[in-house]
XYZ file of C-alpha atoms in Angstrom:
484
model
C -35.292 -87.308 85.067
C -34.524 -85.497 88.174
C -30.785 -85.683 88.868
C -30.110 -85.797 92.487
C -26.783 -84.476 93.895
C -27.542 -83.087 97.324
C -26.345 -83.871 100.787
C -29.475 -84.215 102.995
C -27.686 -82.323 105.582
C -27.440 -79.063 103.414
C -30.277 -76.977 102.210
C -31.707 -78.313 98.872
C -32.414 -76.065 95.920
C -34.159 -77.197 92.748
C -33.291 -75.691 89.447
C -35.770 -76.018 86.610
C -36.160 -75.135 82.932
C -39.247 -75.975 80.814
C -39.363 -77.190 77.189
C -40.880 -75.062 74.417
C -43.724 -77.495 73.844
C -46.900 -77.156 76.003
C -47.594 -79.870 78.669
C -51.147 -80.808 79.504
C -51.992 -82.566 82.787
C -52.573 -86.423 82.081
C -50.382 -86.429 79.039
C -47.596 -89.113 78.832
C -44.491 -88.163 80.591
C -42.385 -88.949 77.528
C -39.837 -86.106 76.717
C -38.737 -85.058 73.405
C -34.906 -85.208 72.640
C -33.356 -81.758 72.150
C -30.359 -80.236 70.538
C -28.720 -78.788 73.629
C -29.286 -78.383 77.259
C -29.959 -75.030 78.912
C -26.401 -73.793 79.919
C -27.651 -71.569 82.635
C -29.251 -74.460 84.570
C -25.948 -76.281 84.810
C -23.883 -73.242 85.348
C -25.938 -72.027 88.295
C -25.988 -75.541 89.636
C -22.199 -75.412 89.784
C -22.254 -72.246 91.437
C -24.782 -73.277 94.150
C -22.936 -76.397 94.815
C -19.856 -74.483 95.609
C -21.807 -72.193 97.812
C -22.786 -75.239 99.909
C -26.239 -75.997 98.614
C -27.569 -79.437 97.415
C -28.912 -79.111 93.859
C -31.372 -81.009 91.791
C -31.642 -80.156 88.183
C -34.876 -80.623 86.284
C -34.488 -79.682 82.626
C -36.441 -80.292 79.627
C -35.868 -84.103 79.858
C -37.440 -84.168 83.350
C -40.201 -81.397 83.145
C -43.020 -83.579 82.034
C -42.530 -86.101 84.887
C -42.039 -83.230 87.293
C -45.395 -81.746 86.233
C -47.193 -84.911 86.963
C -46.420 -84.523 90.712
C -44.830 -81.339 91.527
C -45.759 -81.640 95.312
C -43.616 -84.667 95.661
C -40.850 -83.227 93.531
C -40.462 -80.074 95.468
C -40.731 -81.757 99.130
C -37.970 -80.644 101.382
C -36.632 -78.009 99.040
C -35.755 -74.650 100.333
C -36.401 -72.976 97.001
C -36.932 -73.663 93.355
C -35.303 -71.523 90.617
C -37.119 -71.422 87.339
C -35.252 -70.101 84.369
C -37.182 -68.933 81.377
C -36.692 -67.402 77.867
C -39.674 -66.283 75.902
C -40.144 -69.534 73.969
C -40.358 -71.605 77.170
C -42.047 -69.055 79.379
C -45.514 -70.702 79.057
C -44.082 -73.891 80.433
C -42.309 -72.097 83.187
C -45.391 -70.273 84.014
C -47.433 -73.462 84.320
C -44.753 -74.916 86.657
C -44.517 -71.831 88.889
C -48.298 -71.760 89.169
C -48.446 -75.403 90.146
C -45.934 -74.907 92.830
C -47.512 -71.777 94.185
C -50.730 -73.517 94.616
C -49.348 -76.157 97.034
C -50.186 -76.007 100.629
C -46.471 -76.506 101.761
C -44.017 -75.202 99.258
C -40.600 -73.781 98.710
C -39.732 -70.319 97.808
C -40.184 -69.642 93.945
C -37.556 -67.606 92.118
C -37.894 -66.783 88.545
C -34.910 -65.883 86.352
C -33.784 -65.657 82.762
C -34.379 -63.149 79.969
C -38.130 -63.246 79.925
C -38.714 -62.692 83.622
C -36.016 -60.014 83.537
C -38.092 -58.126 80.809
C -41.350 -58.455 82.473
C -40.507 -58.933 86.019
C -43.747 -57.338 87.560
C -45.961 -59.307 85.143
C -43.956 -62.523 85.955
C -44.702 -62.103 89.840
C -48.354 -61.279 89.157
C -48.990 -64.147 86.633
C -47.204 -66.885 88.289
C -47.472 -66.465 92.128
C -43.665 -66.549 92.470
C -41.862 -64.731 95.235
C -38.933 -63.160 93.525
C -37.424 -62.400 90.040
C -33.646 -62.369 89.672
C -33.016 -59.892 86.880
C -29.999 -60.314 84.595
C -27.213 -62.476 85.271
C -27.785 -64.648 88.327
C -24.382 -66.024 89.206
C -23.880 -63.557 92.070
C -27.634 -62.613 92.847
C -29.032 -65.915 93.159
C -26.643 -67.248 95.967
C -26.907 -63.935 97.849
C -30.726 -64.230 97.695
C -30.702 -67.970 98.765
C -28.271 -67.110 101.716
C -30.617 -64.455 102.943
C -33.553 -66.964 102.728
C -31.566 -69.810 104.421
C -30.389 -67.403 107.285
C -34.025 -66.607 108.021
C -34.820 -70.349 108.594
C -38.129 -69.798 107.020
C -39.753 -72.236 104.450
C -42.512 -70.451 102.514
C -45.619 -72.385 103.776
C -47.941 -70.428 101.511
C -49.985 -72.076 98.871
C -53.503 -71.462 97.626
C -54.517 -69.349 94.561
C -51.154 -69.629 92.857
C -52.524 -71.743 89.987
C -54.332 -68.843 88.447
C -51.684 -66.171 89.113
C -53.138 -64.691 92.244
C -51.042 -64.074 95.272
C -50.889 -66.613 98.152
C -52.846 -66.267 101.504
C -49.764 -67.159 103.358
C -49.212 -69.713 106.099
C -46.873 -70.961 108.658
C -43.157 -70.180 108.237
C -40.775 -73.141 108.958
C -37.657 -73.482 111.050
C -37.386 -69.972 112.214
C -38.071 -67.974 115.425
C -41.154 -66.500 113.707
C -43.970 -68.181 111.706
C -46.836 -67.272 109.518
C -47.321 -64.328 107.277
C -45.055 -62.176 109.324
C -42.170 -64.324 108.910
C -42.615 -64.709 105.046
C -43.126 -61.080 104.672
C -40.035 -60.156 106.642
C -37.967 -62.309 104.358
C -39.362 -60.675 101.319
C -38.984 -57.182 102.737
C -35.285 -58.095 103.426
C -34.912 -59.102 99.700
C -36.410 -55.878 98.509
C -32.980 -54.060 98.708
C -30.957 -56.629 97.013
C -29.335 -55.583 93.681
C -30.845 -57.496 90.760
C -34.018 -58.713 92.657
C -37.704 -57.847 92.281
C -39.985 -58.809 95.099
C -43.459 -58.069 96.164
C -43.105 -57.013 99.754
C -45.853 -55.227 101.805
C -48.269 -55.380 99.028
C -46.122 -53.574 96.581
C -43.599 -54.771 93.948
C -40.136 -53.357 94.709
C -37.187 -53.636 92.284
C -33.617 -53.492 93.816
C -30.963 -51.642 91.832
C -29.675 -53.271 88.677
C -26.533 -55.229 89.052
C -23.851 -54.463 86.512
C -22.919 -57.242 84.095
C -20.375 -59.673 85.399
C -16.700 -58.670 84.312
C -14.539 -61.079 82.508
C -12.572 -61.680 85.653
C -15.759 -62.367 87.522
C -16.865 -64.813 84.815
C -13.465 -66.547 84.960
C -13.708 -66.966 88.708
C -16.949 -68.636 88.708
C -17.010 -72.596 89.428
C -17.380 -74.827 86.485
C -20.943 -75.929 85.330
C -22.305 -79.079 86.903
C -22.046 -81.109 83.663
C -22.485 -84.311 85.610
C -26.147 -83.420 86.111
C -26.880 -83.462 82.360
C -29.150 -86.407 81.460
C -27.136 -88.960 79.339
C -28.283 -89.692 75.871
C -31.038 -86.951 75.652
C -29.119 -83.916 74.062
C -27.159 -83.986 70.667
C -24.670 -81.419 72.011
C -23.044 -80.216 75.173
C -22.609 -76.418 75.835
C -19.623 -74.488 76.796
C -19.055 -70.636 77.023
C -16.118 -68.434 75.990
C -17.812 -65.130 76.030
C -20.991 -63.208 76.613
C -22.806 -60.467 74.706
C -22.137 -58.823 71.442
C -20.290 -55.705 70.209
C -23.472 -54.647 68.282
C -27.161 -54.047 68.885
C -29.236 -55.254 65.949
C -32.786 -54.048 65.962
C -34.382 -57.498 65.890
C -32.188 -58.874 68.582
C -33.311 -59.504 72.140
C -30.096 -60.995 73.744
C -29.197 -59.405 77.085
C -25.581 -58.381 76.321
C -25.980 -56.029 73.344
C -23.070 -53.643 72.904
C -21.340 -55.518 75.923
C -19.149 -58.200 74.587
C -17.090 -59.793 77.384
C -14.523 -62.428 76.575
C -13.535 -64.835 79.193
C -9.804 -64.917 79.773
C -7.987 -67.700 77.747
C -6.713 -69.911 80.598
C -10.276 -70.081 82.024
C -11.718 -71.022 78.472
C -9.134 -73.831 78.223
C -10.292 -75.032 81.669
C -13.935 -75.054 80.637
C -13.283 -76.825 77.372
C -11.277 -79.645 79.267
C -14.180 -79.999 81.751
C -16.821 -80.147 79.126
C -14.820 -82.602 76.998
C -14.823 -84.967 79.932
C -18.637 -85.205 79.773
C -18.962 -85.282 75.928
C -20.276 -88.934 76.265
C -23.483 -87.570 77.915
C -24.518 -86.073 74.618
C -25.649 -88.322 71.539
C -23.300 -86.639 69.150
C -20.401 -85.438 71.363
C -20.476 -82.017 69.788
C -19.176 -78.999 71.862
C -21.694 -76.305 71.442
C -20.332 -72.762 72.061
C -23.247 -70.795 73.359
C -21.613 -67.416 72.939
C -23.770 -64.864 71.161
C -20.727 -64.242 68.965
C -17.832 -66.644 69.623
C -15.669 -65.279 66.763
C -15.505 -61.878 68.585
C -13.236 -63.351 71.238
C -9.827 -61.684 71.038
C -8.279 -65.071 71.750
C -10.335 -66.989 69.115
C -7.442 -68.058 67.099
C -5.582 -69.367 70.331
C -8.773 -71.270 71.311
C -9.041 -72.811 67.957
C -5.430 -73.912 67.864
C -5.790 -75.349 71.369
C -8.845 -77.332 70.374
C -7.246 -78.518 67.111
C -4.070 -79.763 69.270
C -5.844 -81.395 72.082
C -9.298 -82.346 70.608
C -8.702 -82.697 66.821
C -11.709 -85.000 66.241
C -14.197 -83.350 68.617
C -17.024 -81.731 66.696
C -17.772 -77.990 67.227
C -20.704 -75.800 66.669
C -20.280 -71.924 66.783
C -21.825 -68.673 65.945
C -19.905 -66.146 63.944
C -20.161 -62.717 62.472
C -19.107 -62.465 58.907
C -16.696 -59.630 59.482
C -15.034 -61.610 62.188
C -14.329 -64.383 59.871
C -12.113 -62.124 57.803
C -9.718 -61.604 60.500
C -6.245 -62.936 59.354
C -5.623 -66.425 60.271
C -9.143 -67.239 61.943
C -10.507 -69.294 59.234
C -7.464 -71.205 58.703
C -7.412 -71.940 62.580
C -11.017 -73.075 62.255
C -10.343 -75.295 59.347
C -7.747 -77.332 61.455
C -10.729 -78.210 63.822
C -13.572 -80.744 63.400
C -15.985 -77.839 62.760
C -19.534 -79.176 62.430
C -21.457 -75.941 62.245
C -20.742 -72.382 61.693
C -23.916 -70.158 62.145
C -23.752 -66.726 60.629
C -26.564 -64.266 60.809
C -26.720 -62.426 57.512
C -30.376 -61.256 58.073
C -30.744 -59.080 54.909
C -29.690 -59.386 51.284
C -29.823 -55.674 50.434
C -27.851 -52.639 51.666
C -30.546 -50.517 53.238
C -31.826 -53.552 55.262
C -28.488 -54.164 56.837
C -28.312 -50.568 57.635
C -31.806 -50.496 59.213
C -31.070 -53.555 61.245
C -27.826 -52.092 62.439
C -25.765 -55.255 61.527
C -22.538 -53.378 61.194
C -21.441 -55.239 57.920
C -21.702 -54.939 54.296
C -22.908 -57.215 51.702
C -19.454 -57.270 50.172
C -17.950 -58.384 53.496
C -20.575 -61.040 53.902
C -19.668 -62.417 50.384
C -16.128 -62.382 51.120
C -16.427 -64.275 54.401
C -18.541 -66.977 52.844
C -16.231 -67.387 49.849
C -13.318 -67.675 52.414
C -15.057 -70.444 54.162
C -15.630 -72.153 50.985
C -12.038 -71.790 49.968
C -11.036 -73.389 53.395
C -13.278 -76.294 52.771
C -15.869 -75.280 55.352
C -18.836 -74.375 53.096
C -20.749 -77.483 54.033
C -20.724 -76.646 57.581
C -21.725 -72.938 56.965
C -25.426 -72.067 57.849
C -26.388 -68.531 56.557
C -29.568 -67.166 58.365
C -31.767 -64.594 56.707
C -34.908 -63.032 57.973
C -37.851 -61.886 56.011
C -40.533 -59.456 56.972
C -38.984 -56.742 58.930
C -41.337 -53.968 59.805
C -40.411 -51.672 56.866
C -40.304 -54.610 54.267
C -42.507 -55.123 51.388
C -42.478 -57.679 48.683
C -39.572 -56.282 47.022
C -37.194 -56.293 50.079
C -38.252 -59.852 50.976
C -37.560 -61.110 47.477
C -34.166 -59.202 47.391
C -33.168 -61.007 50.412
C -34.168 -64.411 49.031
C -32.308 -63.756 45.643
C -29.214 -62.731 47.523
C -29.429 -65.707 49.827
C -29.775 -68.398 46.995
C -27.348 -66.583 44.641
C -24.658 -66.647 47.342
C -25.506 -70.186 48.309
C -25.016 -71.260 44.686
C -21.508 -69.709 44.673
C -20.324 -70.879 48.109
C -22.243 -74.102 48.967
C -23.544 -72.913 52.235
C -27.032 -73.921 53.712
C -29.565 -70.860 53.378
C -31.905 -70.591 56.237
C -34.968 -68.361 55.540
C -37.329 -67.574 58.391
C -40.102 -64.917 58.930
C -39.259 -62.223 61.582
C -40.906 -63.021 64.850
C -41.423 -60.147 67.407
C -39.458 -61.449 70.378
C -39.637 -59.043 73.410
C -36.632 -57.117 74.354
C -35.588 -56.208 70.786
C -35.945 -52.407 69.612
C -38.207 -53.569 66.797
C -40.529 -55.341 69.242
C -40.501 -52.583 71.775
C -41.929 -50.335 69.186
C -45.114 -52.498 68.811
C -46.152 -51.949 72.363
C -47.272 -55.563 72.929
C -48.577 -56.083 76.519
C -46.604 -58.657 78.623
C -49.337 -61.120 78.767
C -49.029 -61.667 74.999
C -46.216 -64.068 75.719
C -47.964 -66.294 78.342
C -48.860 -68.695 75.588
C -47.170 -69.295 72.184
C -50.225 -68.239 70.275
C -48.453 -64.844 69.474
C -46.260 -66.776 67.070
C -49.269 -67.478 64.754
C -51.678 -64.603 65.667
C -52.628 -62.883 62.409
C -53.298 -59.500 64.338
C -49.723 -59.502 65.856
C -48.399 -60.595 62.349
C -50.150 -57.772 60.744
C -48.778 -55.251 63.260
C -45.259 -56.445 63.201
C -45.024 -56.583 59.330
C -47.594 -54.029 58.173
C -46.250 -53.986 54.505
C -46.786 -57.619 53.595
C -50.196 -59.155 53.800
C -51.335 -62.753 52.885
C -51.127 -62.027 49.156
C -47.678 -60.635 49.399
C -46.284 -63.552 51.279
C -47.721 -65.817 48.711
C -45.782 -63.865 46.060
C -42.707 -64.174 48.222
C -43.215 -67.910 48.506
C -43.784 -68.491 44.887
C -40.527 -66.513 43.968
C -38.615 -68.717 46.433
C -39.966 -71.963 44.974
C -39.051 -70.819 41.635
C -35.428 -69.851 42.719
C -35.277 -73.191 44.539
C -35.975 -74.890 41.143
C -33.612 -72.794 39.130
C -30.825 -73.275 41.798
C -31.592 -76.883 42.579
C -28.104 -77.429 43.993
C -28.404 -74.852 46.643
C -29.225 -76.210 50.057
C -32.253 -74.174 51.489
C -34.466 -74.574 54.626
C -37.586 -72.344 55.129
């Protein structure tokens, strides 16, 4: 499902994101429906369009078809940008290697959280040319402009499929050709802020670019929602802020201790734009992709605007428990057609919240859930808990399960129980010292050695005990909604 939008007279750029599930050559090109499209893909598409580039978006709906014939798909493109997080990095890696092995290929640019964390490994493993680190709204257009001015198409190929570097080839369209032209482009990119490149046989990291300010975010073009495949996703994304005021030890988001709220007028424009494209999703739900939507200073005004303009449009948001106690916030939300309020509780005991760095107390969590219950929002509240933090034994895990189900019985929320997974970029995972290639497949999620290292105080018998206690509590609290 490649969504064409480019003018043949302008440089064409392909933006791609992979699904989590693995794709094997020869498999049927039948995509699996997803909850939400990748916001970054369509956000960058809108920015590149405004910068004069033609854009094709290949998201999880189109990835499988793309992998059946990548050479045809990338024909004529100046560059392909591949966005990846840790869960879809194996698919992104497969795509980059396939493109890198082509005899006549575009420039390959990796971006997203995972390549940002492991930029050197990402270049070595994939055969890509560049990594855009951090936020790409300013960096990616600058890099593409530099490539376009050179007039050079990367005519490399060979060896990319196994992660080795390319032998090079003829450059296209410029005054120079071959390896010299390609290396000249890469050497020029070496000084760009936020770019990592292999130039002259060595990997060079340009200086970090500071996060975008709220004013810069507000000035960005609107996402290219018209490129989202119709009827594939349950929700459609919109953004009102980035980052979080806190830095929990398990969390790997990029904007920890750096919450930035987009100005209210710009948020209104975004909501109006995304509402026009609700029909592209199967459920029509507006998914706020903010790491912490309720931290926005204008949260109440935003909710009041939505209630007035779009009273029947379903919303899905993430919230912090303490934010929900702000006067008037729950009342404002209750006037909207809220479908999901996702709250990360994490631990059901005081010391666990302290170690995580959650910045909230059990009492405040209880009060927030009760307030949502009293406002008639209990049935849309999902309270997420994590079991198996590095210091936890059976007692701590059971304490969390007991708290989760007891509070669920009182308030009627959905309790979500999940084992801690050592996602890279978090303080807890960094302490494990896992090598970057650990995450080149999804085997790390079930690897017993990694599990033992990540959760040293819970062995198989301990987990069995936790499971038995959970089953018993589910039986005793049969009216509580629980997943996990």
